[in-house]
């Protein structure tokens, strides 16, 4: 027993020595090629320029393209005088040398007068057209020497890519603010409060970022590390923890530039966005079941009307069909189907998966739901009046 105990003690000593060696090795000074530049700078072996942020050059390149948007509200009578109020409402991005400026629709909605603020100058602007559904508006300003942004490819973005946001948070006081984060998510569908017709708006296919976005950033630019415009910042989730809800930090959104390109083209050419459609009216069925059962319909889109002569009617979609797929991908909201349809050009076809139950609306609540038929229909996408 004593001999075994001595061996045990020796083994413990060996293990301790090995562990100490490992700790010493981990704590040993890094080799020159492995050490951060900050160490080299502290030791006098590097210049301050070696430590410059990679974002500095991007900011200097894109800053002139980001402008402020001032709006003049409706005139009103105060103390016997007619008074108009001008507010610094948000941000915009110059996208052409001849003065085309992008911003959010909600920034200019209801404005009686518009000004673009660039380099400290207030320049009168005109509204070419705006689209509430996409939250995009296009302005034009008559000025020389404008620096347009370089348009990037938002389809090339990946989660983890750098995201640089330039705009005017809280208005004129903090113009040309840069905030930096990463792409936190892609293809986000967000329902937000609006001042529009319904009070609610669902925005689809948004870019999510943790770069700071605040009131006044709306309409500003999201840039990649190459200085290319990849999105127009539009909204953030906000809650300070009141009423039992969790506080929200660092959840902001931008509209992808690839989707904006066609919108801008339509707004300039037609004064409106010519969205492709298939011609159906839908009601979302928020069923707890993704699949049909004897007691429950699948989570799907219930077709309540089909437009006469529409692509949907020509393809064979009927009232009371349940739309469950678009191009082989499950859809459960109207926003998801809308995104799928708008990803096609006019004249292209989209595959619509439906689940058809004969006499759907005639089934009594006490009756079992009969088994339906799954169909895939080729539907041509078209721009309808």
mmCIF file of C-alpha atoms in Angstrom:
data_model
loop_
_atom_site.group_PDB
_atom_site.id
_atom_site.type_symbol
_atom_site.label_atom_id
_atom_site.label_comp_id
_atom_site.label_asym_id
_atom_site.label_seq_id
_atom_site.Cartn_x
_atom_site.Cartn_y
_atom_site.Cartn_z
ATOM 1 C CA UNK A 1 0.000 0.000 0.000
ATOM 2 C CA UNK A 2 2.827 2.372 0.855
ATOM 3 C CA UNK A 3 4.580 1.706 -2.476
ATOM 4 C CA UNK A 4 1.372 2.418 -4.366
ATOM 5 C CA UNK A 5 0.928 5.662 -2.451
ATOM 6 C CA UNK A 6 4.434 6.791 -3.389
ATOM 7 C CA UNK A 7 3.702 6.107 -7.069
ATOM 8 C CA UNK A 8 0.463 8.091 -6.745
ATOM 9 C CA UNK A 9 2.328 11.048 -5.257
ATOM 10 C CA UNK A 10 4.922 10.903 -8.039
ATOM 11 C CA UNK A 11 2.168 10.816 -10.660
ATOM 12 C CA UNK A 12 0.487 13.887 -9.146
ATOM 13 C CA UNK A 13 3.815 15.746 -9.200
ATOM 14 C CA UNK A 14 4.326 14.872 -12.880
ATOM 15 C CA UNK A 15 0.784 16.030 -13.773
ATOM 16 C CA UNK A 16 1.321 19.270 -11.860
ATOM 17 C CA UNK A 17 4.589 19.926 -13.689
ATOM 18 C CA UNK A 18 2.945 19.277 -17.064
ATOM 19 C CA UNK A 19 0.066 21.622 -16.177
ATOM 20 C CA UNK A 20 2.508 24.311 -15.018
ATOM 21 C CA UNK A 21 4.431 23.996 -18.266
ATOM 22 C CA UNK A 22 1.208 24.378 -20.246
ATOM 23 C CA UNK A 23 0.222 27.472 -18.274
ATOM 24 C CA UNK A 24 3.697 28.991 -18.702
ATOM 25 C CA UNK A 25 3.572 28.258 -22.423
ATOM 26 C CA UNK A 26 0.167 29.956 -22.721
ATOM 27 C CA UNK A 27 1.415 32.970 -20.769
ATOM 28 C CA UNK A 28 4.688 33.244 -22.682
ATOM 29 C CA UNK A 29 5.143 36.364 -24.839
ATOM 30 C CA UNK A 30 3.682 36.143 -28.325
ATOM 31 C CA UNK A 31 6.023 35.994 -31.249
ATOM 32 C CA UNK A 32 6.287 39.243 -33.220
ATOM 33 C CA UNK A 33 4.229 37.950 -36.131
ATOM 34 C CA UNK A 34 1.412 36.827 -33.794
ATOM 35 C CA UNK A 35 1.080 39.957 -31.661
ATOM 36 C CA UNK A 36 -1.553 42.660 -32.314
ATOM 37 C CA UNK A 37 -0.403 45.863 -33.958
ATOM 38 C CA UNK A 38 -1.202 47.726 -30.738
ATOM 39 C CA UNK A 39 1.728 45.951 -29.014
ATOM 40 C CA UNK A 40 4.061 46.917 -31.833
ATOM 41 C CA UNK A 41 2.860 50.531 -31.630
ATOM 42 C CA UNK A 42 3.423 50.609 -27.843
ATOM 43 C CA UNK A 43 6.968 49.355 -28.350
ATOM 44 C CA UNK A 44 7.682 51.958 -31.036
ATOM 45 C CA UNK A 45 7.777 49.447 -33.878
ATOM 46 C CA UNK A 46 4.703 50.726 -35.753
ATOM 47 C CA UNK A 47 3.194 54.065 -36.700
ATOM 48 C CA UNK A 48 -0.219 55.412 -35.741
ATOM 49 C CA UNK A 49 -1.362 55.002 -39.345
ATOM 50 C CA UNK A 50 -0.938 51.236 -38.960
ATOM 51 C CA UNK A 51 -3.682 51.305 -36.325
ATOM 52 C CA UNK A 52 -6.259 53.348 -38.230
ATOM 53 C CA UNK A 53 -9.764 51.958 -38.312
ATOM 54 C CA UNK A 54 -10.709 50.271 -41.593
ATOM 55 C CA UNK A 55 -14.005 52.178 -41.419
ATOM 56 C CA UNK A 56 -12.400 55.617 -41.618
ATOM 57 C CA UNK A 57 -11.698 55.511 -45.350
ATOM 58 C CA UNK A 58 -15.161 54.112 -46.082
ATOM 59 C CA UNK A 59 -16.828 56.889 -44.096
ATOM 60 C CA UNK A 60 -14.848 59.617 -45.852
ATOM 61 C CA UNK A 61 -15.819 58.155 -49.227
ATOM 62 C CA UNK A 62 -19.546 57.753 -48.592
ATOM 63 C CA UNK A 63 -20.276 60.727 -46.313
ATOM 64 C CA UNK A 64 -20.850 63.239 -49.164
ATOM 65 C CA UNK A 65 -23.557 60.986 -50.633
ATOM 66 C CA UNK A 66 -25.632 61.005 -47.434
ATOM 67 C CA UNK A 67 -27.814 64.089 -47.000
ATOM 68 C CA UNK A 68 -30.421 65.438 -44.648
ATOM 69 C CA UNK A 69 -34.105 65.768 -45.505
ATOM 70 C CA UNK A 70 -36.066 68.780 -44.242
ATOM 71 C CA UNK A 71 -39.844 68.931 -44.626
ATOM 72 C CA UNK A 72 -42.208 71.876 -44.386
ATOM 73 C CA UNK A 73 -45.460 71.051 -42.639
ATOM 74 C CA UNK A 74 -48.856 72.476 -43.524
ATOM 75 C CA UNK A 75 -49.268 76.193 -42.983
ATOM 76 C CA UNK A 76 -51.476 77.252 -40.096
ATOM 77 C CA UNK A 77 -52.662 80.504 -38.546
ATOM 78 C CA UNK A 78 -51.044 81.592 -35.278
ATOM 79 C CA UNK A 79 -51.556 84.994 -33.631
ATOM 80 C CA UNK A 80 -52.917 86.497 -36.824
ATOM 81 C CA UNK A 81 -50.055 85.229 -39.004
ATOM 82 C CA UNK A 82 -49.647 82.328 -41.419
ATOM 83 C CA UNK A 83 -46.909 80.079 -40.047
ATOM 84 C CA UNK A 84 -45.127 77.114 -41.606
ATOM 85 C CA UNK A 85 -42.885 74.740 -39.687
ATOM 86 C CA UNK A 86 -39.757 73.181 -41.152
ATOM 87 C CA UNK A 87 -38.396 70.067 -39.472
ATOM 88 C CA UNK A 88 -35.244 68.034 -40.040
ATOM 89 C CA UNK A 89 -37.171 64.828 -40.716
ATOM 90 C CA UNK A 90 -34.582 62.261 -41.728
ATOM 91 C CA UNK A 91 -31.824 61.268 -44.095
ATOM 92 C CA UNK A 92 -31.378 60.541 -47.784
ATOM 93 C CA UNK A 93 -28.788 59.165 -50.187
ATOM 94 C CA UNK A 94 -27.752 60.727 -53.509
ATOM 95 C CA UNK A 95 -27.703 58.022 -56.200
ATOM 96 C CA UNK A 96 -26.997 60.019 -59.369
ATOM 97 C CA UNK A 97 -24.985 63.062 -60.382
ATOM 98 C CA UNK A 98 -28.116 64.762 -61.722
ATOM 99 C CA UNK A 99 -29.615 64.958 -58.237
ATOM 100 C CA UNK A 100 -31.765 61.855 -57.679
ATOM 101 C CA UNK A 101 -32.055 61.241 -53.946
ATOM 102 C CA UNK A 102 -33.462 58.184 -52.165
ATOM 103 C CA UNK A 103 -35.245 58.367 -48.831
ATOM 104 C CA UNK A 104 -38.075 56.655 -46.958
ATOM 105 C CA UNK A 105 -41.678 57.374 -47.868
ATOM 106 C CA UNK A 106 -42.539 57.907 -44.210
ATOM 107 C CA UNK A 107 -39.934 60.691 -44.013
ATOM 108 C CA UNK A 108 -41.675 62.859 -46.621
ATOM 109 C CA UNK A 109 -45.287 61.673 -46.195
ATOM 110 C CA UNK A 110 -47.581 64.702 -45.904
ATOM 111 C CA UNK A 111 -44.831 67.277 -46.515
ATOM 112 C CA UNK A 112 -45.812 70.544 -48.157
ATOM 113 C CA UNK A 113 -42.234 71.466 -49.012
ATOM 114 C CA UNK A 114 -38.959 69.552 -49.261
ATOM 115 C CA UNK A 115 -35.301 70.467 -48.849
ATOM 116 C CA UNK A 116 -32.132 68.419 -49.180
ATOM 117 C CA UNK A 117 -29.361 69.442 -46.779
ATOM 118 C CA UNK A 118 -25.913 68.790 -48.274
ATOM 119 C CA UNK A 119 -22.639 70.268 -47.066
ATOM 120 C CA UNK A 120 -24.539 72.691 -44.844
ATOM 121 C CA UNK A 121 -26.614 73.990 -47.774
ATOM 122 C CA UNK A 122 -30.403 73.773 -47.933
ATOM 123 C CA UNK A 123 -31.410 72.876 -51.485
ATOM 124 C CA UNK A 124 -35.062 72.916 -52.620
ATOM 125 C CA UNK A 125 -36.162 69.454 -53.723
ATOM 126 C CA UNK A 126 -39.118 68.065 -55.614
ATOM 127 C CA UNK A 127 -40.836 64.733 -55.052
ATOM 128 C CA UNK A 128 -40.639 62.562 -58.165
ATOM 129 C CA UNK A 129 -42.844 59.881 -56.624
ATOM 130 C CA UNK A 130 -43.178 57.727 -53.535
ATOM 131 C CA UNK A 131 -44.476 54.283 -52.676
ATOM 132 C CA UNK A 132 -45.975 53.618 -49.265
ATOM 133 C CA UNK A 133 -45.867 49.825 -49.581
ATOM 134 C CA UNK A 134 -42.105 49.706 -50.097
ATOM 135 C CA UNK A 135 -41.476 52.817 -47.936
ATOM 136 C CA UNK A 136 -39.341 54.344 -50.697
ATOM 137 C CA UNK A 137 -39.520 57.884 -52.094
ATOM 138 C CA UNK A 138 -37.458 59.464 -54.862
ATOM 139 C CA UNK A 139 -36.577 63.165 -54.804
ATOM 140 C CA UNK A 140 -34.728 65.393 -57.245
ATOM 141 C CA UNK A 141 -32.573 68.383 -56.346
ATOM 142 C CA UNK A 142 -31.065 70.882 -58.772
ATOM 143 C CA UNK A 143 -27.417 71.194 -57.772
ATOM 144 C CA UNK A 144 -23.932 70.704 -59.134
ATOM 145 C CA UNK A 145 -21.052 68.776 -57.652
ATOM 146 C CA UNK A 146 -23.142 66.128 -55.926
ATOM 147 C CA UNK A 147 -21.383 62.882 -55.047
ATOM 148 C CA UNK A 148 -23.581 59.839 -55.691
ATOM 149 C CA UNK A 149 -23.229 56.590 -53.780
ATOM 150 C CA UNK A 150 -21.961 53.487 -55.526
ATOM 151 C CA UNK A 151 -24.732 50.898 -55.581
ATOM 152 C CA UNK A 152 -23.768 47.464 -54.287
ATOM 153 C CA UNK A 153 -25.300 43.988 -54.428
ATOM 154 C CA UNK A 154 -27.461 43.246 -51.395
ATOM 155 C CA UNK A 155 -27.957 39.652 -52.586
ATOM 156 C CA UNK A 156 -24.247 39.085 -51.912
ATOM 157 C CA UNK A 157 -24.562 39.919 -48.201
ATOM 158 C CA UNK A 158 -23.982 37.272 -45.543
ATOM 159 C CA UNK A 159 -24.657 37.277 -41.817
ATOM 160 C CA UNK A 160 -21.512 38.559 -40.132
ATOM 161 C CA UNK A 161 -20.528 41.022 -42.879
ATOM 162 C CA UNK A 162 -19.683 44.532 -41.710
ATOM 163 C CA UNK A 163 -22.537 47.049 -41.803
ATOM 164 C CA UNK A 164 -21.776 50.777 -41.784
ATOM 165 C CA UNK A 165 -24.746 53.093 -41.231
ATOM 166 C CA UNK A 166 -24.443 56.793 -42.069
ATOM 167 C CA UNK A 167 -27.253 59.229 -41.369
ATOM 168 C CA UNK A 168 -28.597 61.949 -39.120
ATOM 169 C CA UNK A 169 -29.881 60.427 -35.873
ATOM 170 C CA UNK A 170 -32.119 62.816 -33.922
ATOM 171 C CA UNK A 171 -31.893 65.343 -36.721
ATOM 172 C CA UNK A 172 -29.659 68.316 -37.393
ATOM 173 C CA UNK A 173 -27.694 68.117 -34.141
ATOM 174 C CA UNK A 174 -25.998 64.839 -35.078
ATOM 175 C CA UNK A 175 -25.604 65.050 -38.856
ATOM 176 C CA UNK A 176 -23.211 62.676 -40.631
ATOM 177 C CA UNK A 177 -23.129 60.142 -37.810
ATOM 178 C CA UNK A 178 -21.405 56.816 -38.445
ATOM 179 C CA UNK A 179 -22.414 53.688 -36.567
ATOM 180 C CA UNK A 180 -20.854 50.297 -37.195
ATOM 181 C CA UNK A 181 -22.133 46.773 -36.689
ATOM 182 C CA UNK A 182 -22.643 43.586 -38.617
ATOM 183 C CA UNK A 183 -25.347 42.049 -40.751
ATOM 184 C CA UNK A 184 -27.368 40.251 -38.082
ATOM 185 C CA UNK A 185 -29.944 38.610 -40.328
ATOM 186 C CA UNK A 186 -31.397 38.558 -43.832
ATOM 187 C CA UNK A 187 -34.884 38.284 -45.344
ATOM 188 C CA UNK A 188 -36.615 39.513 -42.185
ATOM 189 C CA UNK A 189 -40.372 40.210 -42.279
ATOM 190 C CA UNK A 190 -41.316 42.959 -39.826
ATOM 191 C CA UNK A 191 -44.731 44.364 -38.934
ATOM 192 C CA UNK A 192 -44.536 47.946 -37.739
ATOM 193 C CA UNK A 193 -46.760 50.825 -36.677
ATOM 194 C CA UNK A 194 -47.253 53.398 -39.436
ATOM 195 C CA UNK A 195 -49.192 56.568 -40.094
ATOM 196 C CA UNK A 196 -50.595 55.137 -43.311
ATOM 197 C CA UNK A 197 -54.013 53.805 -44.222
ATOM 198 C CA UNK A 198 -54.091 50.792 -41.913
ATOM 199 C CA UNK A 199 -51.784 51.825 -39.093
ATOM 200 C CA UNK A 200 -49.826 48.590 -39.638
ATOM 201 C CA UNK A 201 -47.330 47.756 -42.323
ATOM 202 C CA UNK A 202 -45.509 44.518 -43.055
ATOM 203 C CA UNK A 203 -42.114 44.988 -44.629
ATOM 204 C CA UNK A 204 -40.577 41.893 -46.157
ATOM 205 C CA UNK A 205 -37.067 40.814 -47.045
ATOM 206 C CA UNK A 206 -35.339 43.352 -44.781
ATOM 207 C CA UNK A 207 -31.690 43.348 -43.715
ATOM 208 C CA UNK A 208 -31.238 43.183 -39.942
ATOM 209 C CA UNK A 209 -28.264 44.879 -38.271
ATOM 210 C CA UNK A 210 -26.993 45.725 -34.791
ATOM 211 C CA UNK A 211 -25.474 49.015 -36.009
ATOM 212 C CA UNK A 212 -27.209 51.842 -34.155
ATOM 213 C CA UNK A 213 -30.287 53.188 -35.975
ATOM 214 C CA UNK A 214 -32.351 55.961 -34.404
ATOM 215 C CA UNK A 215 -35.014 58.467 -35.370
ATOM 216 C CA UNK A 216 -33.488 60.617 -38.099
ATOM 217 C CA UNK A 217 -31.527 57.722 -39.601
ATOM 218 C CA UNK A 218 -34.579 56.844 -41.701
ATOM 219 C CA UNK A 219 -33.713 57.108 -45.391
ATOM 220 C CA UNK A 220 -29.975 57.029 -44.761
ATOM 221 C CA UNK A 221 -27.463 54.559 -46.107
ATOM 222 C CA UNK A 222 -26.220 51.152 -45.066
ATOM 223 C CA UNK A 223 -22.843 50.474 -46.684
ATOM 224 C CA UNK A 224 -20.605 47.442 -46.904
ATOM 225 C CA UNK A 225 -16.884 47.518 -46.111
ATOM 226 C CA UNK A 226 -16.167 48.376 -49.762
ATOM 227 C CA UNK A 227 -18.222 51.581 -49.425
ATOM 228 C CA UNK A 228 -21.080 50.336 -51.616
ATOM 229 C CA UNK A 229 -24.684 51.184 -50.786
ATOM 230 C CA UNK A 230 -26.444 47.921 -49.883
ATOM 231 C CA UNK A 231 -29.538 49.219 -48.114
ATOM 232 C CA UNK A 232 -31.673 52.171 -47.031
ATOM 233 C CA UNK A 233 -32.171 52.242 -43.262
ATOM 234 C CA UNK A 234 -35.853 52.301 -42.450
ATOM 235 C CA UNK A 235 -36.782 51.169 -38.934
ATOM 236 C CA UNK A 236 -35.751 49.668 -35.610
ATOM 237 C CA UNK A 237 -37.440 47.629 -32.935
ATOM 238 C CA UNK A 238 -37.796 49.709 -29.802
ATOM 239 C CA UNK A 239 -38.980 49.081 -26.269
ATOM 240 C CA UNK A 240 -37.510 50.318 -23.006
ATOM 241 C CA UNK A 241 -38.844 47.520 -20.849
ATOM 242 C CA UNK A 242 -42.136 49.137 -19.844
ATOM 243 C CA UNK A 243 -45.339 47.169 -19.347
ATOM 244 C CA UNK A 244 -43.535 43.894 -18.777
ATOM 245 C CA UNK A 245 -41.922 43.710 -22.221
ATOM 246 C CA UNK A 246 -38.227 42.959 -22.559
ATOM 247 C CA UNK A 247 -36.004 45.913 -23.442
ATOM 248 C CA UNK A 248 -34.743 45.858 -27.036
ATOM 249 C CA UNK A 249 -31.284 46.952 -28.145
ATOM 250 C CA UNK A 250 -29.499 46.690 -31.466
ATOM 251 C CA UNK A 251 -32.282 45.419 -33.731
ATOM 252 C CA UNK A 252 -32.496 47.688 -36.758
ATOM 253 C CA UNK A 253 -33.506 47.140 -40.383
ATOM 254 C CA UNK A 254 -32.678 48.347 -43.875
ATOM 255 C CA UNK A 255 -34.395 47.855 -47.231
ATOM 256 C CA UNK A 256 -32.113 45.888 -49.597
ATOM 257 C CA UNK A 257 -30.801 47.979 -52.474
ATOM 258 C CA UNK A 258 -31.431 45.277 -55.089
ATOM 259 C CA UNK A 259 -35.189 45.515 -54.507
ATOM 260 C CA UNK A 260 -35.019 49.300 -54.515
ATOM 261 C CA UNK A 261 -33.430 49.505 -57.973
ATOM 262 C CA UNK A 262 -36.594 48.365 -59.788
ATOM 263 C CA UNK A 263 -38.781 50.486 -57.510
ATOM 264 C CA UNK A 264 -36.786 53.609 -58.384
ATOM 265 C CA UNK A 265 -36.957 52.792 -62.078
ATOM 266 C CA UNK A 266 -40.751 52.469 -61.913
ATOM 267 C CA UNK A 267 -41.220 55.616 -59.816
ATOM 268 C CA UNK A 268 -39.190 57.693 -62.267
ATOM 269 C CA UNK A 269 -40.789 56.192 -65.393
ATOM 270 C CA UNK A 270 -44.414 55.775 -64.282
ATOM 271 C CA UNK A 271 -44.837 57.715 -61.036
ATOM 272 C CA UNK A 272 -45.790 54.492 -59.296
ATOM 273 C CA UNK A 273 -44.409 51.030 -58.682
ATOM 274 C CA UNK A 274 -45.733 48.483 -61.159
ATOM 275 C CA UNK A 275 -45.787 45.494 -58.848
ATOM 276 C CA UNK A 276 -46.268 42.088 -60.480
ATOM 277 C CA UNK A 277 -49.272 40.188 -59.109
ATOM 278 C CA UNK A 278 -51.195 37.001 -59.743
ATOM 279 C CA UNK A 279 -54.656 38.418 -58.931
ATOM 280 C CA UNK A 280 -55.924 36.857 -55.708
ATOM 281 C CA UNK A 281 -57.395 38.187 -52.472
ATOM 282 C CA UNK A 282 -56.165 36.305 -49.419
ATOM 283 C CA UNK A 283 -56.904 35.704 -45.749
ATOM 284 C CA UNK A 284 -54.182 34.256 -43.556
ATOM 285 C CA UNK A 285 -55.171 31.079 -41.704
ATOM 286 C CA UNK A 286 -53.046 31.115 -38.549
ATOM 287 C CA UNK A 287 -53.659 27.465 -37.740
ATOM 288 C CA UNK A 288 -51.528 25.772 -35.063
ATOM 289 C CA UNK A 289 -51.052 22.883 -37.490
ATOM 290 C CA UNK A 290 -48.788 23.102 -40.532
ATOM 291 C CA UNK A 291 -50.524 20.101 -42.093
ATOM 292 C CA UNK A 292 -54.203 19.332 -42.671
ATOM 293 C CA UNK A 293 -55.949 17.070 -40.158
ATOM 294 C CA UNK A 294 -59.514 15.886 -39.656
ATOM 295 C CA UNK A 295 -60.037 18.705 -37.176
ATOM 296 C CA UNK A 296 -57.884 21.503 -38.504
ATOM 297 C CA UNK A 297 -56.941 23.290 -41.714
ATOM 298 C CA UNK A 298 -53.231 23.738 -42.440
ATOM 299 C CA UNK A 299 -51.541 27.051 -41.805
ATOM 300 C CA UNK A 300 -51.987 28.653 -45.202
ATOM 301 C CA UNK A 301 -53.454 31.464 -47.311
ATOM 302 C CA UNK A 302 -57.167 31.147 -48.014
ATOM 303 C CA UNK A 303 -58.149 32.456 -51.454
ATOM 304 C CA UNK A 304 -61.317 34.506 -50.917
ATOM 305 C CA UNK A 305 -61.463 36.081 -54.395
ATOM 306 C CA UNK A 306 -59.869 35.611 -57.815
ATOM 307 C CA UNK A 307 -59.748 38.531 -60.257
ATOM 308 C CA UNK A 308 -61.485 38.019 -63.575
ATOM 309 C CA UNK A 309 -58.967 37.361 -66.349
ATOM 310 C CA UNK A 310 -56.044 37.328 -63.919
ATOM 311 C CA UNK A 311 -53.061 34.961 -64.147
ATOM 312 C CA UNK A 312 -54.408 33.100 -61.108
ATOM 313 C CA UNK A 313 -57.749 32.434 -62.821
ATOM 314 C CA UNK A 314 -56.052 31.388 -66.060
ATOM 315 C CA UNK A 315 -53.845 28.950 -64.148
ATOM 316 C CA UNK A 316 -56.827 27.337 -62.427
ATOM 317 C CA UNK A 317 -56.695 28.801 -58.908
ATOM 318 C CA UNK A 318 -60.185 28.888 -57.401
ATOM 319 C CA UNK A 319 -61.939 30.621 -54.542
ATOM 320 C CA UNK A 320 -61.474 28.574 -51.321
ATOM 321 C CA UNK A 321 -58.164 27.096 -52.454
ATOM 322 C CA UNK A 322 -55.505 27.152 -49.754
ATOM 323 C CA UNK A 323 -52.105 28.390 -50.939
ATOM 324 C CA UNK A 324 -49.326 26.592 -49.084
ATOM 325 C CA UNK A 325 -46.222 26.969 -51.274
ATOM 326 C CA UNK A 326 -44.549 29.358 -53.702
ATOM 327 C CA UNK A 327 -41.702 28.035 -55.841
ATOM 328 C CA UNK A 328 -41.484 24.992 -53.589
ATOM 329 C CA UNK A 329 -41.093 27.028 -50.387
ATOM 330 C CA UNK A 330 -43.738 26.971 -47.655
ATOM 331 C CA UNK A 331 -45.639 30.264 -47.308
ATOM 332 C CA UNK A 332 -47.898 31.120 -44.407
ATOM 333 C CA UNK A 333 -48.257 34.905 -44.701
ATOM 334 C CA UNK A 334 -49.324 37.244 -47.462
ATOM 335 C CA UNK A 335 -45.967 39.026 -47.138
ATOM 336 C CA UNK A 336 -44.102 35.795 -47.896
ATOM 337 C CA UNK A 337 -46.191 35.140 -51.002
ATOM 338 C CA UNK A 338 -45.822 38.770 -52.086
ATOM 339 C CA UNK A 339 -42.051 38.523 -51.788
ATOM 340 C CA UNK A 340 -42.008 35.335 -53.860
ATOM 341 C CA UNK A 341 -44.184 36.864 -56.593
ATOM 342 C CA UNK A 342 -42.182 40.100 -56.726
ATOM 343 C CA UNK A 343 -38.962 38.147 -57.132
ATOM 344 C CA UNK A 344 -40.167 37.379 -60.674
ATOM 345 C CA UNK A 345 -40.272 39.680 -63.674
ATOM 346 C CA UNK A 346 -43.464 40.237 -65.623
ATOM 347 C CA UNK A 347 -44.061 37.291 -67.958
ATOM 348 C CA UNK A 348 -42.162 34.786 -65.828
ATOM 349 C CA UNK A 349 -43.986 31.953 -64.077
ATOM 350 C CA UNK A 350 -44.167 31.061 -60.412
ATOM 351 C CA UNK A 351 -45.112 27.646 -59.047
ATOM 352 C CA UNK A 352 -48.015 27.919 -56.615
ATOM 353 C CA UNK A 353 -48.745 24.950 -54.379
ATOM 354 C CA UNK A 354 -52.367 24.707 -53.262
ATOM 355 C CA UNK A 355 -54.406 22.410 -51.055
ATOM 356 C CA UNK A 356 -57.962 22.035 -52.352
ATOM 357 C CA UNK A 357 -60.837 20.731 -50.230
ATOM 358 C CA UNK A 358 -64.160 20.427 -52.123
ATOM 359 C CA UNK A 359 -66.949 22.392 -50.456
ATOM 360 C CA UNK A 360 -64.593 23.902 -47.906
ATOM 361 C CA UNK A 361 -66.915 26.650 -46.700
ATOM 362 C CA UNK A 362 -69.871 24.248 -46.483
ATOM 363 C CA UNK A 363 -68.236 22.012 -43.875
ATOM 364 C CA UNK A 364 -69.999 22.350 -40.518
ATOM 365 C CA UNK A 365 -68.046 22.899 -37.325
ATOM 366 C CA UNK A 366 -69.194 19.527 -35.974
ATOM 367 C CA UNK A 367 -68.011 17.633 -39.064
ATOM 368 C CA UNK A 368 -64.624 16.156 -39.795
ATOM 369 C CA UNK A 369 -62.599 17.926 -42.478
ATOM 370 C CA UNK A 370 -62.308 15.655 -45.526
ATOM 371 C CA UNK A 371 -58.945 14.966 -47.085
ATOM 372 C CA UNK A 372 -58.042 17.448 -49.788
ATOM 373 C CA UNK A 373 -55.943 17.361 -52.940
ATOM 374 C CA UNK A 374 -52.468 18.850 -53.299
ATOM 375 C CA UNK A 375 -51.787 20.602 -56.615
ATOM 376 C CA UNK A 376 -48.927 22.614 -58.101
ATOM 377 C CA UNK A 377 -49.955 25.208 -60.679
ATOM 378 C CA UNK A 378 -47.779 27.282 -63.009
ATOM 379 C CA UNK A 379 -48.933 30.894 -62.721
ATOM 380 C CA UNK A 380 -47.655 33.691 -64.947
ATOM 381 C CA UNK A 381 -46.663 36.858 -63.139
ATOM 382 C CA UNK A 382 -48.158 40.039 -64.575
ATOM 383 C CA UNK A 383 -48.559 43.736 -63.824
ATOM 384 C CA UNK A 384 -52.319 44.263 -63.384
ATOM 385 C CA UNK A 385 -54.237 47.528 -63.352
#
